[in-house]
Amino acid sequence: MRRLYFVADDLEIVEQVSAALRAAGISSWNFHVLSRDEAGLYRHSIHSAATYHQLDIIHTGERWGLVGGCIGLGAGLIAYFGELLPWNVNLLTVLLMTLVGALYGAWQGGMVGMTRENYKIAPFHGDIEAGRHLIMVDVNDRNRAQVREIMNMRFPQVSFGGRDSPMISPFARPERVYHQSTH
């Protein structure tokens, strides 16, 4: 599965792209539009991007969860081998400390991620702020060429913005998204 990014200037064109993709068998769950004009997306019945597309909740939560899990594991191992606690610490206690650390880290990371733009759309920040609309289409190998053909042949005014995986990796960096600025 790949995610293709397209940038459009006009909401009417985005509505036509949405209809063309649905006609080609791409479900609304496989494409999302990110725009400053949320009301316009609603009026045109365009499937807007979810919160986790816009904010870095999952990515930061995963990263902080890993850190919290490592801290919990370290604390658990210190308690296990150092015999610092007045009660007997067994491997189950170490596992629980690791789990609590990971969950707490993920929760805190999610809270921090709510204050950050999603790392995958960060390269398009200027386009979105300028009033353009980011179209994200999730395609598999069977329909990738079909979507690219639809976009190239029927909508030459919509520029190809890049491609990436729709999966959110805690180890990914913002520069992984390939973005061609055409504006």
Coordinates of N, CA, C and O in Angstrom, one line a residue:
M1 N 0.9 -1.2 0.0 CA 0.0 0.0 0.0 C 0.9 1.2 0.0 O 1.9 1.3 0.7
R2 N 0.6 2.2 -0.8 CA 1.3 3.5 -0.9 C 0.3 4.6 -0.8 O -0.9 4.5 -1.1
R3 N 0.8 5.7 -0.3 CA 0.0 6.9 -0.3 C 0.5 7.9 -1.3 O 1.7 8.2 -1.3
L4 N -0.4 8.4 -2.2 CA 0.0 9.4 -3.2 C -0.5 10.7 -2.7 O -1.7 10.8 -2.2
Y5 N 0.3 11.7 -2.8 CA -0.1 13.1 -2.5 C -0.3 13.9 -3.7 O 0.5 13.9 -4.6
F6 N -1.4 14.7 -3.7 CA -1.7 15.6 -4.8 C -2.1 17.0 -4.2 O -2.7 17.0 -3.2
V7 N -1.7 18.0 -4.9 CA -2.1 19.4 -4.4 C -2.9 20.1 -5.5 O -2.6 20.1 -6.7
A8 N -4.1 20.5 -5.0 CA -5.0 21.2 -5.9 C -5.3 22.6 -5.4 O -5.3 22.9 -4.2
D9 N -5.5 23.5 -6.4 CA -5.7 24.9 -6.0 C -7.2 25.2 -5.7 O -7.5 26.1 -5.0
D10 N -8.1 24.5 -6.3 CA -9.5 24.8 -6.3 C -10.3 23.7 -5.7 O -10.1 22.5 -6.0
L11 N -11.3 24.1 -4.9 CA -12.1 23.1 -4.2 C -13.1 22.4 -5.2 O -13.4 21.2 -5.0
E12 N -13.5 23.1 -6.2 CA -14.3 22.5 -7.3 C -13.6 21.3 -8.0 O -14.2 20.3 -8.2
I13 N -12.3 21.5 -8.2 CA -11.5 20.5 -8.8 C -11.3 19.3 -7.9 O -11.4 18.1 -8.3
V14 N -11.2 19.6 -6.6 CA -11.1 18.5 -5.6 C -12.4 17.7 -5.6 O -12.3 16.5 -5.5
E15 N -13.5 18.4 -5.7 CA -14.8 17.6 -5.7 C -14.8 16.7 -7.0 O -15.3 15.6 -6.9
Q16 N -14.4 17.2 -8.1 CA -14.3 16.4 -9.3 C -13.4 15.2 -9.2 O -13.7 14.1 -9.6
V17 N -12.2 15.5 -8.5 CA -11.2 14.4 -8.3 C -11.9 13.3 -7.4 O -11.8 12.1 -7.6
S18 N -12.6 13.8 -6.4 CA -13.2 12.9 -5.5 C -14.3 12.0 -6.2 O -14.3 10.8 -6.0
A19 N -15.1 12.6 -7.0 CA -16.0 11.8 -7.8 C -15.4 10.9 -8.8 O -15.8 9.7 -8.9
A20 N -14.3 11.3 -9.4 CA -13.6 10.4 -10.4 C -12.9 9.2 -9.7 O -13.0 8.1 -10.2
L21 N -12.4 9.5 -8.5 CA -11.8 8.4 -7.7 C -12.8 7.4 -7.3 O -12.6 6.2 -7.3
R22 N -14.0 7.9 -6.8 CA -15.1 7.0 -6.4 C -15.6 6.2 -7.6 O -15.9 5.0 -7.5
A23 N -15.7 6.8 -8.7 CA -16.1 6.1 -9.9 C -15.1 5.0 -10.4 O -15.5 4.0 -10.9
A24 N -13.9 5.2 -10.0 CA -12.8 4.3 -10.4 C -12.7 3.1 -9.3 O -11.9 2.2 -9.5
G25 N -13.6 3.2 -8.3 CA -13.6 2.1 -7.3 C -12.7 2.4 -6.1 O -12.6 1.5 -5.2
I26 N -12.2 3.6 -5.9 CA -11.5 4.0 -4.7 C -12.5 4.5 -3.7 O -13.2 5.4 -3.9
S27 N -12.5 3.8 -2.6 CA -13.5 4.1 -1.5 C -13.1 5.4 -0.8 O -11.9 5.8 -0.8
S28 N -14.1 6.1 -0.2 CA -13.8 7.3 0.5 C -12.8 7.1 1.7 O -12.1 8.0 2.1
W29 N -12.7 5.8 2.2 CA -11.8 5.5 3.2 C -10.4 5.5 2.8 O -9.5 5.5 3.6
N30 N -10.2 5.5 1.4 CA -8.8 5.4 0.9 C -8.4 6.8 0.3 O -7.3 6.8 -0.2
F31 N -9.1 7.8 0.5 CA -8.6 9.1 0.1 C -9.2 10.2 1.1 O -10.3 10.1 1.6
H32 N -8.3 11.1 1.4 CA -8.6 12.1 2.4 C -8.1 13.5 1.8 O -7.1 13.5 1.1
V33 N -8.8 14.5 2.2 CA -8.4 15.9 1.7 C -8.1 16.7 3.0 O -8.9 16.8 3.9
L34 N -7.0 17.4 3.0 CA -6.6 18.3 4.0 C -6.6 19.7 3.5 O -6.0 20.0 2.5
S35 N -7.4 20.5 4.1 CA -7.5 21.9 3.7 C -7.8 22.8 4.8 O -8.3 22.4 5.9
R36 N -7.5 24.1 4.7 CA -7.9 25.1 5.7 C -9.4 25.3 5.7 O -9.9 25.8 6.6
D37 N -10.0 25.0 4.5 CA -11.4 25.3 4.3 C -12.2 24.0 4.7 O -12.8 23.4 3.8
E38 N -12.3 23.7 6.0 CA -13.1 22.5 6.4 C -14.5 22.7 6.1 O -15.2 21.7 5.7
A39 N -15.1 23.8 6.2 CA -16.5 24.1 5.9 C -16.7 23.8 4.4 O -17.8 23.2 4.0
G40 N -15.8 24.2 3.5 CA -15.9 24.0 2.1 C -15.9 22.5 1.8 O -16.7 22.0 0.9
L41 N -15.1 21.7 2.5 CA -15.0 20.3 2.3 C -16.4 19.7 2.6 O -16.9 18.8 1.9
Y42 N -16.9 20.1 3.7 CA -18.2 19.6 4.2 C -19.3 20.0 3.2 O -20.1 19.1 2.8
R43 N -19.3 21.2 2.7 CA -20.4 21.6 1.7 C -20.3 20.9 0.4 O -21.3 20.6 -0.2
H44 N -19.1 20.5 0.0 CA -18.9 19.7 -1.2 C -18.9 18.2 -1.0 O -18.6 17.5 -2.0
S45 N -19.2 17.8 0.2 CA -19.2 16.3 0.5 C -17.9 15.6 0.2 O -17.9 14.5 -0.4
I46 N -16.8 16.3 0.6 CA -15.5 15.7 0.3 C -15.0 15.1 1.7 O -15.1 15.8 2.7
H47 N -14.5 13.9 1.6 CA -14.0 13.2 2.8 C -12.7 13.9 3.3 O -11.7 13.8 2.7
S48 N -12.9 14.6 4.4 CA -11.7 15.4 4.9 C -10.8 14.5 5.7 O -11.2 13.4 6.2
A49 N -9.6 14.9 5.9 CA -8.6 14.2 6.7 C -9.0 14.1 8.1 O -9.5 15.0 8.7
A50 N -8.7 13.0 8.7 CA -8.9 12.8 10.2 C -7.9 13.5 11.0 O -6.9 14.0 10.5
T51 N -8.2 13.6 12.3 CA -7.3 14.3 13.2 C -5.9 13.7 13.2 O -4.9 14.4 13.2
Y52 N -5.8 12.4 13.1 CA -4.5 11.8 13.1 C -3.7 12.0 11.8 O -2.5 11.8 11.8
H53 N -4.4 12.4 10.8 CA -3.7 12.8 9.5 C -3.1 14.2 9.7 O -2.1 14.5 9.1
Q54 N -3.8 15.0 10.5 CA -3.4 16.4 10.6 C -2.3 16.6 11.7 O -1.4 17.4 11.6
L55 N -2.5 15.9 12.8 CA -1.7 16.1 14.0 C -0.7 14.8 14.2 O -1.0 13.8 13.7
D56 N 0.3 15.0 14.9 CA 1.4 14.0 15.0 C 1.1 13.1 16.3 O 2.0 12.7 16.9
I57 N -0.1 12.8 16.6 CA -0.5 12.1 17.8 C 0.1 10.7 17.8 O 0.7 10.3 18.7
I58 N -0.1 9.9 16.7 CA 0.3 8.5 16.7 C 1.8 8.4 16.6 O 2.5 7.7 17.4
H59 N 2.5 9.2 15.8 CA 3.9 9.2 15.6 C 4.6 9.5 16.9 O 5.5 8.8 17.4
T60 N 4.3 10.6 17.5 CA 4.9 11.0 18.8 C 4.5 10.1 19.9 O 5.4 9.7 20.8
G61 N 3.3 9.6 19.9 CA 2.9 8.6 20.9 C 3.7 7.3 20.8 O 4.1 6.8 21.9
E62 N 3.9 6.8 19.6 CA 4.8 5.7 19.5 C 6.2 5.9 20.0 O 6.8 5.0 20.7
R63 N 6.8 7.0 19.6 CA 8.1 7.3 20.0 C 8.3 7.4 21.5 O 9.2 6.9 22.1
W64 N 7.4 8.2 22.1 CA 7.4 8.3 23.6 C 7.1 7.0 24.3 O 7.6 6.8 25.4
G65 N 6.2 6.2 23.7 CA 5.9 4.9 24.2 C 7.1 4.0 24.3 O 7.4 3.3 25.2
L66 N 7.9 4.1 23.2 CA 9.2 3.3 23.2 C 10.1 3.8 24.3 O 10.8 3.0 25.0
V67 N 10.3 5.1 24.4 CA 11.2 5.6 25.4 C 10.6 5.3 26.8 O 11.4 4.8 27.7
G68 N 9.3 5.4 27.0 CA 8.8 5.1 28.3 C 8.9 3.6 28.7 O 9.2 3.2 29.8
G69 N 8.8 2.7 27.6 CA 9.0 1.3 27.9 C 10.4 1.0 28.2 O 10.7 0.2 29.1
C70 N 11.4 1.7 27.6 CA 12.8 1.5 27.9 C 13.1 2.0 29.3 O 13.8 1.3 30.1
I71 N 12.5 3.1 29.7 CA 12.7 3.6 31.1 C 12.1 2.6 32.1 O 12.7 2.3 33.1
G72 N 10.9 2.1 31.8 CA 10.2 1.2 32.7 C 11.0 -0.1 32.8 O 11.2 -0.7 33.9
L73 N 11.6 -0.6 31.7 CA 12.4 -1.8 31.7 C 13.7 -1.6 32.5 O 14.0 -2.4 33.3
G74 N 14.3 -0.4 32.3 CA 15.5 -0.1 33.0 C 15.2 -0.1 34.5 O 16.0 -0.6 35.3
A75 N 14.2 0.6 34.9 CA 13.8 0.7 36.3 C 13.5 -0.7 36.9 O 13.9 -1.0 38.0
G76 N 12.8 -1.5 36.1 CA 12.4 -2.8 36.5 C 13.7 -3.7 36.7 O 13.8 -4.4 37.7
L77 N 14.6 -3.6 35.8 CA 15.8 -4.4 35.9 C 16.7 -3.9 37.1 O 17.3 -4.8 37.8
I78 N 16.7 -2.6 37.3 CA 17.5 -2.1 38.5 C 16.8 -2.6 39.8 O 17.5 -3.1 40.7
A79 N 15.5 -2.6 39.8 CA 14.8 -3.1 41.0 C 15.0 -4.6 41.2 O 15.1 -5.1 42.3
Y80 N 15.1 -5.3 40.1 CA 15.2 -6.8 40.1 C 16.6 -7.2 40.6 O 16.8 -8.0 41.5
F81 N 17.6 -6.6 39.9 CA 19.0 -7.0 40.2 C 19.6 -6.3 41.4 O 20.4 -6.8 42.1
G82 N 19.1 -5.1 41.7 CA 19.6 -4.3 42.8 C 19.0 -4.6 44.1 O 19.5 -4.2 45.2
E83 N 17.9 -5.3 44.1 CA 17.1 -5.7 45.3 C 16.9 -4.4 46.1 O 17.1 -4.4 47.3
L84 N 16.4 -3.3 45.5 CA 16.3 -2.1 46.2 C 14.9 -1.9 46.9 O 14.8 -1.1 47.8
L85 N 14.0 -2.7 46.5 CA 12.6 -2.6 47.1 C 12.5 -3.6 48.3 O 13.1 -4.6 48.3
P86 N 11.6 -3.2 49.2 CA 11.5 -4.1 50.4 C 10.7 -5.4 50.1 O 10.7 -6.3 50.9
W87 N 10.2 -5.6 48.9 CA 9.5 -6.8 48.6 C 10.3 -7.5 47.4 O 11.1 -6.9 46.8
N88 N 9.9 -8.7 47.2 CA 10.6 -9.5 46.2 C 10.1 -9.1 44.8 O 8.9 -9.1 44.5
V89 N 11.0 -8.7 43.9 CA 10.7 -8.2 42.6 C 11.0 -9.4 41.6 O 12.2 -9.9 41.6
N90 N 10.0 -9.9 40.9 CA 10.2 -11.0 40.0 C 10.1 -10.4 38.6 O 9.9 -9.2 38.3
L91 N 10.2 -11.3 37.6 CA 10.2 -10.9 36.2 C 8.8 -10.4 35.8 O 8.7 -9.5 34.9
L92 N 7.8 -10.8 36.4 CA 6.4 -10.3 36.1 C 6.4 -8.8 36.5 O 5.8 -8.0 35.8
T93 N 7.0 -8.4 37.7 CA 7.1 -7.0 38.1 C 7.8 -6.2 37.1 O 7.5 -5.1 36.7
V94 N 8.9 -6.8 36.5 CA 9.7 -6.1 35.5 C 8.9 -5.8 34.3 O 8.9 -4.8 33.7
L95 N 8.1 -6.9 33.9 CA 7.3 -6.7 32.7 C 6.2 -5.7 32.9 O 5.9 -4.9 32.1
L96 N 5.6 -5.7 34.1 CA 4.6 -4.7 34.4 C 5.1 -3.3 34.5 O 4.5 -2.3 34.0
M97 N 6.3 -3.1 35.0 CA 7.0 -1.8 35.0 C 7.3 -1.3 33.6 O 7.1 -0.1 33.3
T98 N 7.7 -2.3 32.7 CA 7.9 -1.9 31.3 C 6.6 -1.5 30.6 O 6.6 -0.5 29.9
L99 N 5.6 -2.3 30.9 CA 4.2 -1.9 30.3 C 3.7 -0.6 30.8 O 3.2 0.2 30.0
V100 N 3.8 -0.4 32.1 CA 3.3 0.9 32.6 C 4.1 2.1 32.0 O 3.6 3.1 31.7
G101 N 5.5 1.9 31.9 CA 6.3 2.9 31.3 C 5.9 3.2 29.9 O 5.9 4.4 29.4
A102 N 5.7 2.1 29.1 CA 5.3 2.3 27.7 C 4.0 3.0 27.6 O 3.8 3.9 26.7
L103 N 3.0 2.6 28.4 CA 1.7 3.2 28.3 C 1.7 4.7 28.7 O 1.1 5.5 28.1
Y104 N 2.4 5.0 29.8 CA 2.5 6.4 30.2 C 3.3 7.2 29.2 O 2.8 8.3 28.8
G105 N 4.3 6.7 28.6 CA 5.0 7.4 27.5 C 4.2 7.6 26.3 O 4.2 8.7 25.7
A106 N 3.4 6.6 25.9 CA 2.5 6.8 24.8 C 1.5 7.8 25.0 O 1.1 8.6 24.2
W107 N 0.9 7.8 26.2 CA -0.1 8.8 26.6 C 0.5 10.2 26.5 O -0.1 11.1 26.0
Q108 N 1.6 10.4 27.2 CA 2.3 11.7 27.2 C 2.7 12.1 25.7 O 2.5 13.3 25.4
G109 N 3.2 11.2 25.0 CA 3.6 11.5 23.6 C 2.4 11.9 22.8 O 2.4 12.8 21.9
G110 N 1.2 11.2 23.0 CA 0.0 11.6 22.3 C -0.4 13.0 22.6 O -0.9 13.8 21.7
M111 N -0.3 13.4 23.9 CA -0.6 14.7 24.3 C 0.3 15.7 23.6 O -0.1 16.8 23.1
V112 N 1.6 15.4 23.5 CA 2.5 16.3 22.9 C 2.2 16.4 21.4 O 2.3 17.4 20.7
G113 N 1.9 15.2 20.8 CA 1.6 15.1 19.4 C 0.4 15.9 19.0 O 0.3 16.4 17.8
M114 N -0.5 16.2 19.9 CA -1.7 17.0 19.6 C -1.3 18.5 19.4 O -2.1 19.3 18.8
T115 N 0.0 18.9 19.7 CA 0.4 20.2 19.5 C 1.3 20.4 18.3 O 1.8 21.4 18.0
R116 N 1.5 19.3 17.6 CA 2.4 19.3 16.4 C 1.7 18.8 15.1 O 0.8 18.0 15.2
E117 N 2.2 19.4 14.0 CA 1.7 18.9 12.7 C 2.2 17.6 12.4 O 3.4 17.3 12.7
N118 N 1.4 16.7 11.8 CA 1.8 15.4 11.4 C 3.1 15.5 10.5 O 3.2 16.3 9.6
Y119 N 4.1 14.7 10.8 CA 5.3 14.7 10.1 C 5.2 14.4 8.6 O 6.0 14.8 7.8
K120 N 4.2 13.7 8.3 CA 4.0 13.3 6.8 C 3.4 14.5 6.0 O 3.6 14.5 4.8
I121 N 2.7 15.4 6.6 CA 2.2 16.5 5.9 C 3.0 17.8 6.1 O 2.6 18.8 5.4
A122 N 4.0 17.7 6.9 CA 4.8 18.9 7.1 C 5.4 19.5 5.8 O 5.4 20.7 5.7
P123 N 5.8 18.7 4.9 CA 6.3 19.2 3.6 C 5.3 20.0 2.8 O 5.6 20.8 2.0
F124 N 4.0 19.8 3.1 CA 2.9 20.5 2.4 C 2.4 21.7 3.2 O 1.3 22.3 2.8
H125 N 3.0 22.0 4.3 CA 2.5 23.1 5.2 C 2.3 24.4 4.4 O 1.3 25.1 4.6
G126 N 3.3 24.8 3.6 CA 3.2 26.0 2.9 C 2.0 26.0 1.9 O 1.3 27.0 1.7
D127 N 1.8 24.9 1.2 CA 0.7 24.8 0.3 C -0.6 24.9 1.0 O -1.5 25.6 0.5
I128 N -0.8 24.2 2.1 CA -2.1 24.3 2.9 C -2.3 25.7 3.4 O -3.4 26.2 3.3
E129 N -1.3 26.3 3.9 CA -1.4 27.7 4.5 C -1.7 28.7 3.3 O -2.4 29.7 3.6
A130 N -1.3 28.4 2.1 CA -1.6 29.2 1.0 C -3.0 29.0 0.4 O -3.4 29.7 -0.6
G131 N -3.8 28.1 1.0 CA -5.1 27.9 0.6 C -5.3 26.8 -0.4 O -6.4 26.5 -0.9
R132 N -4.2 26.0 -0.6 CA -4.4 24.9 -1.5 C -4.9 23.7 -0.7 O -5.0 23.7 0.5
H133 N -5.2 22.6 -1.4 CA -5.9 21.5 -0.8 C -5.0 20.2 -1.1 O -4.6 20.0 -2.2
L134 N -4.7 19.5 0.0 CA -3.8 18.3 -0.1 C -4.7 17.1 -0.2 O -5.5 16.8 0.7
I135 N -4.6 16.3 -1.3 CA -5.3 15.1 -1.5 C -4.4 14.0 -1.2 O -3.3 13.8 -1.9
M136 N -4.8 13.1 -0.3 CA -4.0 11.9 0.0 C -4.8 10.7 -0.4 O -5.9 10.5 0.0
V137 N -4.2 9.9 -1.3 CA -4.9 8.7 -1.9 C -4.1 7.5 -1.5 O -2.9 7.4 -1.9
D138 N -4.7 6.5 -0.8 CA -4.0 5.3 -0.5 C -4.4 4.3 -1.6 O -5.5 4.0 -1.8
V139 N -3.3 3.8 -2.2 CA -3.5 2.9 -3.4 C -2.7 1.6 -3.1 O -1.7 1.6 -2.4
N140 N -3.2 0.5 -3.7 CA -2.4 -0.7 -3.7 C -1.8 -0.9 -5.1 O -1.9 -0.1 -6.0
D141 N -1.0 -2.0 -5.3 CA -0.3 -2.2 -6.6 C -1.3 -2.3 -7.7 O -1.0 -1.9 -8.8
R142 N -2.5 -2.8 -7.5 CA -3.5 -3.0 -8.6 C -4.0 -1.6 -9.1 O -4.2 -1.5 -10.3
N143 N -4.2 -0.7 -8.2 CA -4.9 0.6 -8.7 C -4.0 1.8 -8.7 O -4.4 2.9 -9.0
R144 N -2.7 1.6 -8.4 CA -1.8 2.7 -8.3 C -1.6 3.4 -9.7 O -1.8 4.6 -9.9
A145 N -1.4 2.6 -10.8 CA -1.3 3.1 -12.1 C -2.6 3.8 -12.6 O -2.6 4.8 -13.2
Q146 N -3.7 3.2 -12.2 CA -5.0 3.7 -12.6 C -5.2 5.1 -12.0 O -5.7 6.0 -12.7
V147 N -4.9 5.2 -10.7 CA -5.1 6.5 -10.1 C -4.1 7.6 -10.7 O -4.5 8.7 -11.0
R148 N -2.9 7.2 -10.9 CA -2.0 8.1 -11.5 C -2.4 8.5 -12.9 O -2.3 9.7 -13.3
E149 N -3.0 7.6 -13.7 CA -3.5 7.9 -15.0 C -4.7 8.9 -14.9 O -4.8 9.8 -15.7
I150 N -5.6 8.6 -14.0 CA -6.8 9.5 -13.8 C -6.3 10.9 -13.5 O -6.8 11.9 -14.1
M151 N -5.4 11.0 -12.6 CA -4.9 12.3 -12.2 C -4.2 13.0 -13.3 O -4.3 14.2 -13.5
N152 N -3.3 12.3 -14.0 CA -2.6 12.9 -15.1 C -3.4 13.3 -16.3 O -3.2 14.4 -16.9
M153 N -4.3 12.4 -16.7 CA -5.1 12.7 -17.9 C -6.3 13.6 -17.7 O -6.6 14.5 -18.5
R154 N -7.0 13.4 -16.6 CA -8.2 14.2 -16.4 C -8.0 15.5 -15.6 O -8.8 16.4 -15.7
F155 N -6.9 15.5 -14.8 CA -6.7 16.7 -13.9 C -5.3 17.2 -14.0 O -4.5 17.1 -13.0
P156 N -4.9 17.7 -15.1 CA -3.5 18.2 -15.3 C -3.2 19.4 -14.4 O -2.0 19.6 -14.0
Q157 N -4.2 20.1 -13.9 CA -4.0 21.2 -13.0 C -3.7 20.8 -11.6 O -3.3 21.6 -10.8
V158 N -3.9 19.5 -11.3 CA -3.6 19.0 -9.9 C -2.2 18.5 -10.0 O -1.9 17.6 -10.8
S159 N -1.3 19.0 -9.1 CA 0.1 18.6 -9.2 C 0.4 17.4 -8.3 O -0.2 17.3 -7.2
F160 N 1.2 16.5 -8.8 CA 1.6 15.4 -8.0 C 2.6 15.9 -6.9 O 3.5 16.6 -7.1
G161 N 2.3 15.6 -5.6 CA 3.1 16.1 -4.5 C 4.1 15.1 -3.9 O 5.0 15.5 -3.3
G162 N 3.9 13.8 -4.2 CA 4.8 12.9 -3.6 C 4.2 11.6 -3.3 O 3.0 11.3 -3.6
R163 N 5.0 10.7 -2.7 CA 4.5 9.4 -2.3 C 5.1 8.9 -1.1 O 6.3 9.4 -0.7
D164 N 4.5 8.1 -0.3 CA 5.0 7.6 0.9 C 4.1 6.4 1.4 O 3.1 6.1 0.7
S165 N 4.5 5.8 2.4 CA 3.7 4.7 3.0 C 2.6 5.3 3.9 O 2.8 6.3 4.6
P166 N 1.4 4.7 3.9 CA 0.4 5.3 4.9 C 0.6 4.8 6.3 O 0.0 5.4 7.2
M167 N 1.6 3.9 6.5 CA 1.9 3.5 7.9 C 2.7 4.5 8.6 O 3.5 5.2 8.0
I168 N 2.5 4.7 9.9 CA 3.2 5.7 10.7 C 4.2 4.9 11.5 O 3.9 4.0 12.3
S169 N 5.5 5.2 11.2 CA 6.6 4.6 11.9 C 7.2 5.5 13.0 O 7.4 6.7 12.7
P170 N 7.5 5.0 14.1 CA 8.1 5.8 15.2 C 9.5 6.2 14.8 O 10.1 7.1 15.4
F171 N 10.1 5.5 13.9 CA 11.5 5.8 13.5 C 11.6 6.7 12.3 O 12.7 7.1 11.9
A172 N 10.5 7.0 11.6 CA 10.5 7.8 10.4 C 10.8 9.2 10.7 O 10.5 9.8 11.8
R173 N 11.5 9.9 9.8 CA 11.8 11.3 9.9 C 11.0 12.1 8.8 O 10.6 11.5 7.8
P174 N 10.7 13.3 9.1 CA 9.9 14.1 8.2 C 10.4 14.1 6.7 O 9.6 14.2 5.8
E175 N 11.7 14.1 6.5 CA 12.2 14.2 5.2 C 12.0 12.9 4.3 O 12.3 12.9 3.1
R176 N 11.4 11.9 4.9 CA 11.1 10.7 4.1 C 10.0 10.9 3.0 O 10.0 10.3 2.0
V177 N 9.2 11.9 3.2 CA 8.1 12.2 2.2 C 8.8 12.9 1.1 O 9.4 13.9 1.2
Y178 N 8.6 12.4 -0.1 CA 9.1 13.0 -1.3 C 8.1 14.0 -1.8 O 6.9 13.7 -2.0
H179 N 8.5 15.2 -1.9 CA 7.6 16.3 -2.2 C 8.2 17.2 -3.3 O 9.3 17.7 -3.2
Q180 N 7.5 17.3 -4.4 CA 7.9 18.2 -5.5 C 7.1 19.5 -5.4 O 5.8 19.4 -5.5
S181 N 7.7 20.6 -5.2 CA 7.0 21.8 -5.1 C 6.8 22.3 -6.5 O 7.8 22.6 -7.2
T182 N 5.6 22.5 -7.0 CA 5.3 23.0 -8.3 C 4.8 24.4 -8.3 O 4.4 24.9 -9.3
H183 N 4.6 25.0 -7.1 CA 4.0 26.3 -7.0 C 5.1 27.3 -6.7 O 5.9 27.2 -5.9

